[in-house]
mmCIF file of C-alpha atoms and ligand atoms in Angstrom:
data_model
loop_
_atom_site.group_PDB
_atom_site.id
_atom_site.type_symbol
_atom_site.label_atom_id
_atom_site.label_comp_id
_atom_site.label_asym_id
_atom_site.label_seq_id
_atom_site.Cartn_x
_atom_site.Cartn_y
_atom_site.Cartn_z
ATOM 1 C CA MET A 1 25.954 87.113 -45.498
ATOM 2 C CA PRO A 2 24.240 84.790 -42.976
ATOM 3 C CA ALA A 3 23.883 81.193 -44.125
ATOM 4 C CA ILE A 4 20.362 80.321 -45.127
ATOM 5 C CA SER A 5 19.287 77.061 -43.578
ATOM 6 C CA PRO A 6 17.378 74.800 -45.964
ATOM 7 C CA ALA A 7 13.634 74.734 -45.369
ATOM 8 C CA LEU A 8 12.592 71.709 -43.355
ATOM 9 C CA GLU A 9 10.605 69.438 -45.595
ATOM 10 C CA VAL A 10 7.505 68.053 -43.898
ATOM 11 C CA THR A 11 6.137 65.089 -45.797
ATOM 12 C CA PRO A 12 2.415 64.298 -45.510
ATOM 13 C CA GLU A 13 3.421 61.072 -43.694
ATOM 14 C CA ALA A 14 5.446 63.017 -41.124
ATOM 15 C CA ALA A 15 2.612 65.499 -40.671
ATOM 16 C CA THR A 16 0.105 62.691 -40.067
ATOM 17 C CA ALA A 17 2.492 60.931 -37.679
ATOM 18 C CA ALA A 18 2.977 64.184 -35.762
ATOM 19 C CA LEU A 19 -0.786 64.666 -35.518
ATOM 20 C CA LEU A 20 -1.241 61.086 -34.363
ATOM 21 C CA ALA A 21 1.365 61.512 -31.666
ATOM 22 C CA ARG A 22 -0.590 64.450 -30.245
ATOM 23 C CA ILE A 23 -4.025 62.958 -30.575
ATOM 24 C CA ASP A 24 -6.069 61.702 -27.647
ATOM 25 C CA ARG A 25 -6.224 57.989 -28.511
ATOM 26 C CA THR A 26 -9.456 57.578 -26.589
ATOM 27 C CA ARG A 27 -11.153 59.753 -29.230
ATOM 28 C CA LEU A 28 -10.166 57.609 -32.178
ATOM 29 C CA PRO A 29 -12.889 55.558 -33.863
ATOM 30 C CA VAL A 30 -13.622 52.266 -32.115
ATOM 31 C CA HIS A 31 -14.755 50.431 -35.234
ATOM 32 C CA VAL A 32 -13.441 51.217 -38.719
ATOM 33 C CA ALA A 33 -14.907 49.601 -41.839
ATOM 34 C CA VAL A 34 -13.199 49.599 -45.233
ATOM 35 C CA ILE A 35 -14.520 49.081 -48.755
ATOM 36 C CA MET A 36 -11.297 47.926 -50.391
ATOM 37 C CA ASP A 37 -11.829 49.083 -53.964
ATOM 38 C CA GLY A 38 -9.701 49.713 -57.049
ATOM 39 C CA ASN A 39 -7.692 46.500 -57.417
ATOM 40 C CA GLY A 40 -8.831 46.031 -61.008
ATOM 41 C CA ARG A 41 -7.982 49.597 -62.026
ATOM 42 C CA TRP A 42 -4.595 49.293 -60.317
ATOM 43 C CA ALA A 43 -3.837 46.189 -62.407
ATOM 44 C CA GLU A 44 -5.260 47.609 -65.646
ATOM 45 C CA ALA A 45 -3.071 50.722 -65.300
ATOM 46 C CA ARG A 46 -0.067 48.385 -65.279
ATOM 47 C CA ARG A 47 -1.384 46.148 -68.076
ATOM 48 C CA LEU A 48 -1.678 43.278 -65.623
ATOM 49 C CA GLU A 49 -4.467 40.772 -65.073
ATOM 50 C CA ARG A 50 -7.115 41.913 -62.577
ATOM 51 C CA GLY A 51 -6.079 39.006 -60.341
ATOM 52 C CA GLU A 52 -2.684 40.638 -59.918
ATOM 53 C CA GLY A 53 -4.392 43.695 -58.547
ATOM 54 C CA HIS A 54 -6.184 41.556 -55.989
ATOM 55 C CA ALA A 55 -2.888 39.843 -55.097
ATOM 56 C CA ALA A 56 -1.238 43.238 -54.591
ATOM 57 C CA GLY A 57 -4.184 44.230 -52.402
ATOM 58 C CA VAL A 58 -3.294 41.491 -49.919
ATOM 59 C CA GLU A 59 -0.203 43.476 -48.925
ATOM 60 C CA SER A 60 -2.468 46.429 -48.161
ATOM 61 C CA VAL A 61 -4.634 44.184 -45.985
ATOM 62 C CA ARG A 62 -1.593 43.055 -43.986
ATOM 63 C CA ASP A 63 -0.349 46.597 -43.473
ATOM 64 C CA THR A 64 -3.776 47.972 -42.582
ATOM 65 C CA VAL A 65 -4.547 45.206 -40.075
ATOM 66 C CA GLU A 66 -1.187 45.713 -38.388
ATOM 67 C CA ALA A 67 -1.703 49.468 -38.320
ATOM 68 C CA ALA A 68 -5.231 49.160 -36.910
ATOM 69 C CA ALA A 69 -3.908 46.954 -34.100
ATOM 70 C CA ALA A 70 -1.054 49.374 -33.408
ATOM 71 C CA LEU A 71 -3.478 52.317 -33.279
ATOM 72 C CA GLY A 72 -5.491 50.421 -30.690
ATOM 73 C CA LEU A 73 -8.715 50.256 -32.722
ATOM 74 C CA SER A 74 -11.170 47.697 -31.353
ATOM 75 C CA ALA A 75 -12.590 46.495 -34.657
ATOM 76 C CA LEU A 76 -11.674 46.585 -38.336
ATOM 77 C CA THR A 77 -14.173 45.306 -40.903
ATOM 78 C CA LEU A 78 -12.902 44.745 -44.442
ATOM 79 C CA PHE A 79 -15.201 44.236 -47.440
ATOM 80 C CA ALA A 80 -13.463 41.539 -49.487
ATOM 81 C CA PHE A 81 -16.173 39.913 -51.612
ATOM 82 C CA SER A 82 -19.770 40.948 -52.118
ATOM 83 C CA LEU A 83 -22.725 38.763 -53.026
ATOM 84 C CA GLU A 84 -22.821 40.704 -56.282
ATOM 85 C CA ASN A 85 -19.155 39.966 -57.058
ATOM 86 C CA TRP A 86 -20.215 36.505 -58.305
ATOM 87 C CA ARG A 87 -21.221 38.396 -61.477
ATOM 88 C CA ARG A 88 -17.530 38.663 -62.376
ATOM 89 C CA PRO A 89 -15.741 36.195 -64.674
ATOM 90 C CA ALA A 90 -15.203 32.788 -63.048
ATOM 91 C CA GLU A 91 -11.423 33.072 -63.217
ATOM 92 C CA GLU A 92 -11.440 36.359 -61.305
ATOM 93 C CA VAL A 93 -13.719 34.881 -58.638
ATOM 94 C CA GLU A 94 -11.427 31.850 -58.381
ATOM 95 C CA ALA A 95 -8.372 34.068 -58.026
ATOM 96 C CA LEU A 96 -10.109 35.959 -55.207
ATOM 97 C CA MET A 97 -11.122 32.781 -53.378
ATOM 98 C CA ASP A 98 -7.570 31.484 -53.729
ATOM 99 C CA LEU A 99 -6.176 34.653 -52.214
ATOM 100 C CA VAL A 100 -8.553 34.443 -49.254
ATOM 101 C CA LYS A 101 -7.402 30.880 -48.580
ATOM 102 C CA ARG A 102 -3.735 31.737 -48.997
ATOM 103 C CA TYR A 103 -4.007 34.827 -46.813
ATOM 104 C CA LEU A 104 -5.657 32.881 -43.995
ATOM 105 C CA LYS A 105 -3.182 30.015 -44.241
ATOM 106 C CA LEU A 106 -0.177 32.322 -44.138
ATOM 107 C CA GLU A 107 -1.474 34.858 -41.640
ATOM 108 C CA THR A 108 -3.224 32.829 -38.945
ATOM 109 C CA GLY A 109 -0.003 32.507 -36.911
ATOM 110 C CA ASN A 110 0.611 36.215 -37.205
ATOM 111 C CA LEU A 111 -2.959 37.025 -36.164
ATOM 112 C CA ILE A 112 -2.575 34.879 -33.036
ATOM 113 C CA ALA A 113 0.819 36.454 -32.268
ATOM 114 C CA ASN A 114 -0.822 39.886 -32.427
ATOM 115 C CA SER A 115 -3.920 38.767 -30.507
ATOM 116 C CA ILE A 116 -6.204 39.538 -33.462
ATOM 117 C CA ARG A 117 -9.577 37.762 -33.491
ATOM 118 C CA PHE A 118 -10.778 36.829 -36.967
ATOM 119 C CA ARG A 119 -14.415 36.560 -37.978
ATOM 120 C CA ALA A 120 -16.028 36.278 -41.406
ATOM 121 C CA LEU A 121 -19.261 38.171 -42.100
ATOM 122 C CA GLY A 122 -21.695 37.169 -44.812
ATOM 123 C CA ARG A 123 -23.170 34.010 -46.260
ATOM 124 C CA VAL A 124 -20.069 31.979 -45.433
ATOM 125 C CA HIS A 125 -21.978 28.702 -45.852
ATOM 126 C CA GLU A 126 -22.272 29.433 -49.607
ATOM 127 C CA LEU A 127 -18.513 29.743 -50.129
ATOM 128 C CA PRO A 128 -16.489 26.916 -51.717
ATOM 129 C CA ARG A 129 -15.754 24.194 -49.167
ATOM 130 C CA ASP A 130 -11.990 24.764 -48.934
ATOM 131 C CA VAL A 131 -12.509 28.494 -48.267
ATOM 132 C CA ARG A 132 -15.183 27.704 -45.676
ATOM 133 C CA GLU A 133 -12.859 25.275 -43.930
ATOM 134 C CA MET A 134 -10.003 27.761 -43.833
ATOM 135 C CA VAL A 135 -12.358 30.448 -42.489
ATOM 136 C CA ALA A 136 -13.536 28.061 -39.761
ATOM 137 C CA GLU A 137 -9.953 27.123 -38.919
ATOM 138 C CA THR A 138 -8.744 30.710 -38.562
ATOM 139 C CA SER A 139 -11.866 31.736 -36.636
ATOM 140 C CA ALA A 140 -11.383 28.882 -34.161
ATOM 141 C CA ALA A 141 -7.623 29.419 -33.858
ATOM 142 C CA THR A 142 -8.057 33.121 -33.015
ATOM 143 C CA ALA A 143 -11.278 32.858 -30.973
ATOM 144 C CA HIS A 144 -9.382 33.380 -27.706
ATOM 145 C CA CYS A 145 -7.645 36.561 -28.935
ATOM 146 C CA THR A 146 -8.646 39.720 -27.120
ATOM 147 C CA GLY A 147 -6.976 42.424 -29.227
ATOM 148 C CA LEU A 148 -8.294 43.828 -32.516
ATOM 149 C CA ALA A 149 -11.448 42.201 -33.890
ATOM 150 C CA MET A 150 -10.749 41.679 -37.596
ATOM 151 C CA ASN A 151 -13.886 41.034 -39.613
ATOM 152 C CA VAL A 152 -13.779 40.121 -43.264
ATOM 153 C CA ALA A 153 -17.004 40.445 -45.237
ATOM 154 C CA LEU A 154 -17.010 37.494 -47.627
ATOM 155 C CA ASN A 155 -19.994 36.745 -49.818
ATOM 156 C CA TYR A 156 -21.615 39.641 -47.973
ATOM 157 C CA GLY A 157 -24.558 41.810 -48.987
ATOM 158 C CA GLY A 158 -26.241 44.292 -46.657
ATOM 159 C CA ARG A 159 -29.787 43.702 -47.910
ATOM 160 C CA ALA A 160 -29.371 39.926 -47.807
ATOM 161 C CA GLU A 161 -28.053 40.237 -44.252
ATOM 162 C CA ILE A 162 -31.155 42.180 -43.186
ATOM 163 C CA VAL A 163 -33.498 39.747 -44.921
ATOM 164 C CA ASP A 164 -31.672 36.723 -43.440
ATOM 165 C CA ALA A 165 -31.867 38.246 -39.966
ATOM 166 C CA ALA A 166 -35.580 39.044 -40.297
ATOM 167 C CA ARG A 167 -36.304 35.552 -41.543
ATOM 168 C CA GLU A 168 -34.363 33.949 -38.692
ATOM 169 C CA PHE A 169 -36.055 36.226 -36.146
ATOM 170 C CA ALA A 170 -39.516 35.295 -37.413
ATOM 171 C CA ARG A 171 -38.637 31.597 -37.685
ATOM 172 C CA ARG A 172 -37.505 31.421 -34.058
ATOM 173 C CA ALA A 173 -40.561 33.265 -32.780
ATOM 174 C CA LEU A 174 -42.887 30.992 -34.731
ATOM 175 C CA ALA A 175 -41.064 27.889 -33.450
ATOM 176 C CA GLU A 176 -41.631 29.184 -29.924
ATOM 177 C CA GLY A 177 -45.268 29.946 -30.723
ATOM 178 C CA ARG A 178 -45.037 33.695 -30.169
ATOM 179 C CA VAL A 179 -45.546 36.775 -32.307
ATOM 180 C CA PRO A 180 -42.173 38.201 -33.487
ATOM 181 C CA ASP A 181 -41.447 41.163 -31.224
ATOM 182 C CA LEU A 182 -38.840 43.209 -33.038
ATOM 183 C CA ASP A 183 -36.765 46.116 -31.786
ATOM 184 C CA GLU A 184 -33.526 47.530 -33.175
ATOM 185 C CA GLY A 185 -31.317 46.160 -30.414
ATOM 186 C CA ALA A 186 -32.654 42.622 -30.616
ATOM 187 C CA PHE A 187 -32.580 42.766 -34.411
ATOM 188 C CA SER A 188 -28.888 43.781 -34.406
ATOM 189 C CA GLU A 189 -28.117 40.607 -32.524
ATOM 190 C CA HIS A 190 -29.309 38.628 -35.555
ATOM 191 C CA LEU A 191 -26.940 40.400 -37.930
ATOM 192 C CA SER A 192 -23.520 38.989 -38.764
ATOM 193 C CA THR A 193 -21.948 41.900 -36.851
ATOM 194 C CA ARG A 194 -23.617 40.821 -33.592
ATOM 195 C CA GLY A 195 -21.607 41.904 -30.568
ATOM 196 C CA LEU A 196 -19.760 44.622 -32.485
ATOM 197 C CA PRO A 197 -20.475 48.327 -32.154
ATOM 198 C CA ASP A 198 -21.650 50.061 -35.350
ATOM 199 C CA PRO A 199 -18.751 51.356 -37.458
ATOM 200 C CA ASP A 200 -17.727 54.899 -36.505
ATOM 201 C CA LEU A 201 -15.786 55.454 -39.699
ATOM 202 C CA LEU A 202 -16.157 53.977 -43.186
ATOM 203 C CA ILE A 203 -13.237 54.257 -45.585
ATOM 204 C CA ARG A 204 -13.668 53.683 -49.330
ATOM 205 C CA THR A 205 -10.702 53.696 -51.681
ATOM 206 C CA SER A 206 -10.499 54.431 -55.420
ATOM 207 C CA GLY A 207 -12.657 57.545 -55.356
ATOM 208 C CA GLU A 208 -16.036 55.837 -55.473
ATOM 209 C CA MET A 209 -18.742 57.400 -53.298
ATOM 210 C CA ARG A 210 -21.219 54.613 -52.744
ATOM 211 C CA LEU A 211 -22.006 51.948 -50.177
ATOM 212 C CA SER A 212 -22.291 49.082 -52.687
ATOM 213 C CA ASN A 213 -24.583 47.183 -50.294
ATOM 214 C CA PHE A 214 -22.119 47.248 -47.378
ATOM 215 C CA LEU A 215 -23.304 47.358 -43.745
ATOM 216 C CA LEU A 216 -26.603 49.046 -44.644
ATOM 217 C CA PHE A 217 -28.186 48.633 -41.212
ATOM 218 C CA GLN A 218 -25.027 49.308 -39.226
ATOM 219 C CA SER A 219 -23.838 52.441 -41.022
ATOM 220 C CA ALA A 220 -26.878 54.604 -40.206
ATOM 221 C CA TYR A 221 -24.660 57.203 -38.494
ATOM 222 C CA THR A 222 -21.218 56.195 -39.715
ATOM 223 C CA GLU A 223 -18.801 58.923 -40.820
ATOM 224 C CA PHE A 224 -17.400 58.543 -44.352
ATOM 225 C CA TRP A 225 -13.828 59.057 -45.511
ATOM 226 C CA THR A 226 -12.894 58.500 -49.138
ATOM 227 C CA THR A 227 -9.639 58.614 -51.025
ATOM 228 C CA GLU A 228 -8.614 58.443 -54.686
ATOM 229 C CA THR A 229 -5.882 55.999 -53.661
ATOM 230 C CA LEU A 230 -6.460 52.556 -55.140
ATOM 231 C CA TRP A 231 -6.570 49.725 -52.607
ATOM 232 C CA PRO A 232 -3.218 48.111 -53.592
ATOM 233 C CA ASP A 233 -1.528 51.462 -52.849
ATOM 234 C CA PHE A 234 -3.259 51.883 -49.474
ATOM 235 C CA ARG A 235 -0.874 51.710 -46.518
ATOM 236 C CA ARG A 236 -0.851 52.456 -42.795
ATOM 237 C CA ARG A 237 -0.295 56.152 -43.429
ATOM 238 C CA HIS A 238 -3.619 56.304 -45.283
ATOM 239 C CA LEU A 239 -5.374 54.672 -42.335
ATOM 240 C CA SER A 240 -3.685 57.134 -39.998
ATOM 241 C CA GLU A 241 -4.784 59.993 -42.233
ATOM 242 C CA ALA A 242 -8.370 58.725 -42.138
ATOM 243 C CA VAL A 243 -8.538 58.356 -38.364
ATOM 244 C CA VAL A 244 -6.568 61.447 -37.439
ATOM 245 C CA GLY A 245 -9.363 63.774 -38.511
ATOM 246 C CA PHE A 246 -12.029 61.722 -36.772
ATOM 247 C CA PRO A 247 -12.026 63.505 -33.393
ATOM 248 C CA ARG A 248 -12.880 66.759 -35.179
ATOM 249 C CA ARG A 249 -16.083 65.365 -36.655
ATOM 250 C CA ILE A 250 -19.246 66.531 -34.986
ATOM 251 C CA ARG A 251 -21.698 63.677 -34.784
ATOM 252 C CA ARG A 252 -25.210 64.892 -34.196
ATOM 253 C CA TYR A 253 -27.311 61.750 -34.544
ATOM 254 C CA GLY A 254 -30.170 63.942 -35.650
ATOM 255 C CA GLY A 255 -29.993 66.203 -32.603
ATOM 256 C CA LEU A 256 -28.463 69.636 -32.078
ATOM 257 C CA ARG A 257 -24.921 70.245 -30.971
HETATM 258 C C1 IPE B 1 -12.000 45.604 -55.165
HETATM 259 O O1 IPE B 1 -11.405 45.919 -56.375
HETATM 260 C C2 IPE B 1 -11.972 44.131 -54.872
HETATM 261 C C3 IPE B 1 -13.270 43.473 -55.037
HETATM 262 C C4 IPE B 1 -14.391 44.047 -55.340
HETATM 263 C C5 IPE B 1 -13.301 42.045 -54.862
HETATM 264 P P1 IPE B 1 -12.188 45.844 -57.759
HETATM 265 O O2 IPE B 1 -11.917 44.513 -58.371
HETATM 266 O O3 IPE B 1 -13.609 46.191 -57.601
HETATM 267 O O4 IPE B 1 -11.418 46.960 -58.563
HETATM 268 P P2 IPE B 1 -12.038 47.985 -59.621
HETATM 269 O O5 IPE B 1 -13.150 48.703 -58.938
HETATM 270 O O6 IPE B 1 -12.521 47.170 -60.784
HETATM 271 O O7 IPE B 1 -10.900 48.870 -59.967
HETATM 272 C C1 IPE B 2 -17.506 46.667 -53.425
HETATM 273 O O1 IPE B 2 -16.756 46.957 -54.539
HETATM 274 C C2 IPE B 2 -17.227 45.285 -52.942
HETATM 275 C C3 IPE B 2 -15.905 45.055 -52.385
HETATM 276 C C4 IPE B 2 -14.987 45.948 -52.167
HETATM 277 C C5 IPE B 2 -15.625 43.696 -52.014
HETATM 278 P P1 IPE B 2 -17.322 46.764 -56.028
HETATM 279 O O2 IPE B 2 -16.227 47.150 -56.941
HETATM 280 O O3 IPE B 2 -17.870 45.402 -56.167
HETATM 281 O O4 IPE B 2 -18.513 47.798 -56.059
HETATM 282 P P2 IPE B 2 -19.232 48.496 -57.296
HETATM 283 O O5 IPE B 2 -19.649 47.393 -58.228
HETATM 284 O O6 IPE B 2 -18.235 49.403 -57.934
HETATM 285 O O7 IPE B 2 -20.369 49.239 -56.702
HETATM 286 MG MG1 MG B 3 -14.603 47.966 -57.699
#
């Protein structure tokens, strides 16, 4: 009887890696945004404090940033703390702020080594002083980097961003004694994402299907990709899985194709 060779087992990771190897890298998304959600549920499932879920999520940030750089993406925008997240208990907010500081302190060298340029989006001036200082330090230290643009939305709200931009636009025009002359392009330059292309792909973890006030203006024609995976379990293979299907999407921008 002929020997039966065991069936080759193809793991989802191997399948994604194989797809990635074949993909035309020039068709990958240029700018990927991520709503990192599910830290609390991850912790609760393990009977841990919510803060431990956030701490575990830092590992996912590291892996995802590295993976985005390796994939050759131009920009990665991570939603880390919303304006509305101040509604959470003070100790959770403190734990989050602490993690931001610690991450920046530990990772700045690594970001420089990988030529990753860091920028914070949002009402940074309202953050606690030590966080603000660390944000300024990392931004300045990586300002010369020309690889991946890593943006972290901190104390960010999409509506507030639009209102702030409109206010600033009007204020400048009035100071110069002219009527505000608004168009979409000029307006974009007043948003915290100025200089960045709109996100091509928005990833949200933990199965939620909402924007939660993230990049409202910029995501007009962004493609969505969601996963049940909770943020602390998110790794480079999930990012690869999200981007690998991107070239197949047909973006119509309201036209026919
Ligand atoms: C995302 O995880 C992190 C932040 C919003 C700061 P959550 O803390 O929202 O986790 P869930 O949604 O409660 O599981
Ligand atoms: C969005 O997640 C904000 C961040 C990921 C930082 P939330 O957990 O705050 O969103 P909602 O409250 O479920 O909409
Ligand atoms: Mg949440």
